[in-house]
Amino acid sequence: TQSTWDDISLVPMDPAAADSRPAKPHHKSSAGRKAEKRDLADKKRRGLSTDTHNFKAFLPTSGRNAQRRELRNLDREQHRLHVPLVDRSDPNSVPPIIIGVVGPPKVGKSTLIRSLVKHYTKFSMAEITGPVTVVTGKSRRITFVECPNELNAMIDLAKVVDLVLLMVDASFGFEMDT
């Protein structure tokens, strides 16, 4: 039995013939960051807009709808900026209602005061420092006071306030520290 390897003659390939064959192109990626960068460069080269926001997608279909939307946006902006003014000409005006917010640390006292201030004034506060007075109507003002977690401060605040809000962490409930 003869081996089949004996019949095969190994001829070295000509390097010039190897270069003449067309090389198989690499598969271009159609997704991912590299493809996005390539598409963006292609759009820039062709002079097209490179922003991804389609401004026509949210346009109203008729002129009447556009007018209504514009009036609604203006009305909302004016409502946000409108703050009721206190009539300060009356010397017998009522003092503000003082509300004390009491509770252990990290239960959301400052968050509650910030959300109430934002509800009444449409502006957000970054930090609560001292009492905060909010105008809620022509003849009504509310003052929020955050009480520290000390017994003497709670006693002093109880002498002054009209209403006390007790904040309790729901995951712990009432404990000795509360």
Short mmCIF file of C-alpha atoms in Angstrom, two decimals:
data_model
loop_
_atom_site.label_atom_id
_atom_site.label_comp_id
_atom_site.label_asym_id
_atom_site.label_seq_id
_atom_site.Cartn_x
_atom_site.Cartn_y
_atom_site.Cartn_z
CA THR A 1 0.00 0.00 0.00
CA GLN A 2 1.38 3.28 -0.99
CA SER A 3 0.78 6.46 0.95
CA THR A 4 -1.26 9.18 -0.71
CA TRP A 5 1.30 11.70 0.44
CA ASP A 6 3.79 10.40 -2.03
CA ASP A 7 1.60 11.42 -4.96
CA ILE A 8 1.18 15.05 -3.81
CA SER A 9 3.85 17.43 -4.94
CA LEU A 10 4.24 20.49 -2.79
CA VAL A 11 4.87 23.51 -4.94
CA PRO A 12 5.54 26.80 -3.21
CA MET A 13 3.02 29.52 -4.07
CA ASP A 14 4.20 32.50 -6.03
CA PRO A 15 4.04 35.68 -3.82
CA ALA A 16 3.00 37.84 -6.77
CA ALA A 17 0.03 35.56 -7.39
CA ALA A 18 -1.06 35.87 -3.76
CA ASP A 19 -1.14 39.68 -3.97
CA SER A 20 -3.21 39.67 -7.14
CA ARG A 21 -6.16 37.96 -5.47
CA PRO A 22 -8.74 40.36 -4.05
CA ALA A 23 -8.71 40.42 -0.25
CA LYS A 24 -11.91 39.60 1.53
CA PRO A 25 -13.23 42.80 3.15
CA HIS A 26 -13.94 42.90 6.86
CA HIS A 27 -17.55 42.94 7.97
CA LYS A 28 -18.50 46.48 9.00
CA SER A 29 -20.21 46.65 12.36
CA SER A 30 -23.80 47.84 12.11
CA ALA A 31 -24.33 48.47 15.83
CA GLY A 32 -22.34 49.77 18.74
CA ARG A 33 -20.18 52.77 19.44
CA LYS A 34 -17.89 52.27 16.44
CA ALA A 35 -20.83 52.18 14.04
CA GLU A 36 -22.35 55.27 15.65
CA LYS A 37 -19.08 57.17 15.26
CA ARG A 38 -18.82 56.09 11.62
CA ASP A 39 -22.42 57.15 10.91
CA LEU A 40 -21.83 60.50 12.63
CA ALA A 41 -18.69 61.12 10.55
CA ASP A 42 -20.62 60.15 7.41
CA LYS A 43 -23.40 62.63 8.24
CA LYS A 44 -20.84 65.38 8.86
CA ARG A 45 -19.12 64.60 5.57
CA ARG A 46 -22.43 64.81 3.69
CA GLY A 47 -23.42 68.04 5.49
CA LEU A 48 -26.45 66.64 7.28
CA SER A 49 -27.57 67.54 10.77
CA THR A 50 -25.82 65.50 13.44
CA ASP A 51 -28.26 66.14 16.31
CA THR A 52 -30.56 63.25 17.11
CA HIS A 53 -33.58 65.34 18.15
CA ASN A 54 -36.34 65.28 15.58
CA PHE A 55 -37.87 68.72 15.99
CA LYS A 56 -40.79 67.88 13.68
CA ALA A 57 -41.92 64.98 15.85
CA PHE A 58 -43.57 67.21 18.46
CA LEU A 59 -45.02 69.93 16.26
CA PRO A 60 -48.79 70.32 16.30
CA THR A 61 -50.57 69.38 13.12
CA SER A 62 -52.62 72.57 12.85
CA GLY A 63 -52.13 76.25 13.53
CA ARG A 64 -54.98 76.29 16.06
CA ASN A 65 -53.33 73.53 18.10
CA ALA A 66 -50.05 75.44 18.01
CA GLN A 67 -51.80 78.55 19.30
CA ARG A 68 -53.49 76.60 22.10
CA ARG A 69 -50.21 74.98 23.12
CA GLU A 70 -48.44 78.34 23.21
CA LEU A 71 -51.21 79.93 25.29
CA ARG A 72 -51.18 76.97 27.67
CA ASN A 73 -47.40 77.21 28.13
CA LEU A 74 -47.65 80.94 28.82
CA ASP A 75 -50.47 80.38 31.29
CA ARG A 76 -48.49 77.70 33.13
CA GLU A 77 -45.44 79.95 33.32
CA GLN A 78 -47.47 82.84 34.73
CA HIS A 79 -49.16 80.53 37.24
CA ARG A 80 -45.75 79.32 38.39
CA LEU A 81 -44.49 82.85 38.88
CA HIS A 82 -47.65 84.12 40.58
CA VAL A 83 -47.19 84.49 44.32
CA PRO A 84 -50.05 85.87 46.42
CA LEU A 85 -49.14 89.15 48.07
CA VAL A 86 -49.89 89.87 51.71
CA ASP A 87 -51.95 92.95 52.43
CA ARG A 88 -49.45 94.74 54.68
CA SER A 89 -51.46 97.96 54.92
CA ASP A 90 -53.71 96.52 57.65
CA PRO A 91 -52.09 97.02 61.08
CA ASN A 92 -54.36 94.36 62.56
CA SER A 93 -53.19 91.64 60.19
CA VAL A 94 -53.06 88.18 61.67
CA PRO A 95 -49.67 86.69 62.55
CA PRO A 96 -48.50 83.64 60.62
CA ILE A 97 -49.48 80.13 61.66
CA ILE A 98 -46.37 78.55 63.15
CA ILE A 99 -45.90 74.85 62.43
CA GLY A 100 -43.17 72.90 64.18
CA VAL A 101 -41.79 69.74 62.59
CA VAL A 102 -40.45 67.35 65.23
CA GLY A 103 -38.90 63.90 65.01
CA PRO A 104 -35.74 61.85 65.27
CA PRO A 105 -32.91 62.41 62.80
CA LYS A 106 -33.16 61.09 59.23
CA VAL A 107 -36.96 60.75 59.11
CA GLY A 108 -37.55 63.46 56.49
CA LYS A 109 -38.28 66.65 58.42
CA SER A 110 -36.32 68.85 56.03
CA THR A 111 -37.70 66.99 53.03
CA LEU A 112 -41.26 67.60 54.22
CA ILE A 113 -40.61 71.32 54.74
CA ARG A 114 -38.91 71.60 51.33
CA SER A 115 -41.81 69.87 49.58
CA LEU A 116 -44.40 72.09 51.33
CA VAL A 117 -42.45 75.22 50.38
CA LYS A 118 -42.24 74.01 46.79
CA HIS A 119 -46.00 73.27 46.80
CA TYR A 120 -46.90 76.79 47.93
CA THR A 121 -44.23 78.85 46.14
CA LYS A 122 -43.31 76.72 43.09
CA PHE A 123 -39.64 77.23 43.97
CA SER A 124 -37.34 74.68 45.56
CA MET A 125 -35.07 75.34 48.52
CA ALA A 126 -31.60 73.86 48.68
CA GLU A 127 -31.16 73.99 52.44
CA ILE A 128 -33.38 74.80 55.41
CA THR A 129 -31.75 77.28 57.78
CA GLY A 130 -34.02 78.61 60.49
CA PRO A 131 -37.75 79.24 60.23
CA VAL A 132 -39.28 79.49 56.76
CA THR A 133 -42.33 81.71 56.19
CA VAL A 134 -44.54 81.02 53.18
CA VAL A 135 -47.34 83.24 51.87
CA THR A 136 -50.31 80.99 51.14
CA GLY A 137 -53.01 83.61 50.56
CA LYS A 138 -53.82 87.31 50.83
CA SER A 139 -54.28 87.15 54.57
CA ARG A 140 -52.52 83.91 55.50
CA ARG A 141 -48.89 83.08 56.11
CA ILE A 142 -47.40 79.84 57.41
CA THR A 143 -44.05 79.57 59.19
CA PHE A 144 -42.31 76.19 59.28
CA VAL A 145 -39.81 75.51 62.05
CA GLU A 146 -37.66 72.39 62.14
CA CYS A 147 -36.97 71.23 65.68
CA PRO A 148 -33.65 69.59 66.59
CA ASN A 149 -33.73 66.29 68.44
CA GLU A 150 -33.19 67.77 71.92
CA LEU A 151 -35.66 67.86 74.77
CA ASN A 152 -35.04 71.54 75.68
CA ALA A 153 -35.56 72.61 72.05
CA MET A 154 -38.83 70.64 71.90
CA ILE A 155 -40.11 72.28 75.10
CA ASP A 156 -39.21 75.77 73.84
CA LEU A 157 -40.85 75.10 70.47
CA ALA A 158 -44.02 73.76 72.14
CA LYS A 159 -44.48 77.14 73.85
CA VAL A 160 -44.53 79.02 70.54
CA VAL A 161 -46.06 76.86 67.80
CA ASP A 162 -49.69 76.54 66.79
CA LEU A 163 -49.32 73.05 65.30
CA VAL A 164 -46.77 70.26 65.74
CA LEU A 165 -46.07 67.67 63.05
CA LEU A 166 -44.47 64.57 64.53
CA MET A 167 -42.41 62.66 62.00
CA VAL A 168 -41.81 58.95 62.65
CA ASP A 169 -39.76 56.49 60.62
CA ALA A 170 -42.24 53.83 59.50
CA SER A 171 -39.61 51.07 59.45
CA PHE A 172 -38.90 51.57 63.18
CA GLY A 173 -42.19 52.93 64.52
CA PHE A 174 -42.29 54.41 68.02
CA GLU A 175 -39.24 53.73 70.14
CA MET A 176 -37.81 55.18 73.30
CA ASP A 177 -35.76 57.71 71.32
CA THR A 178 -38.80 58.99 69.45
#
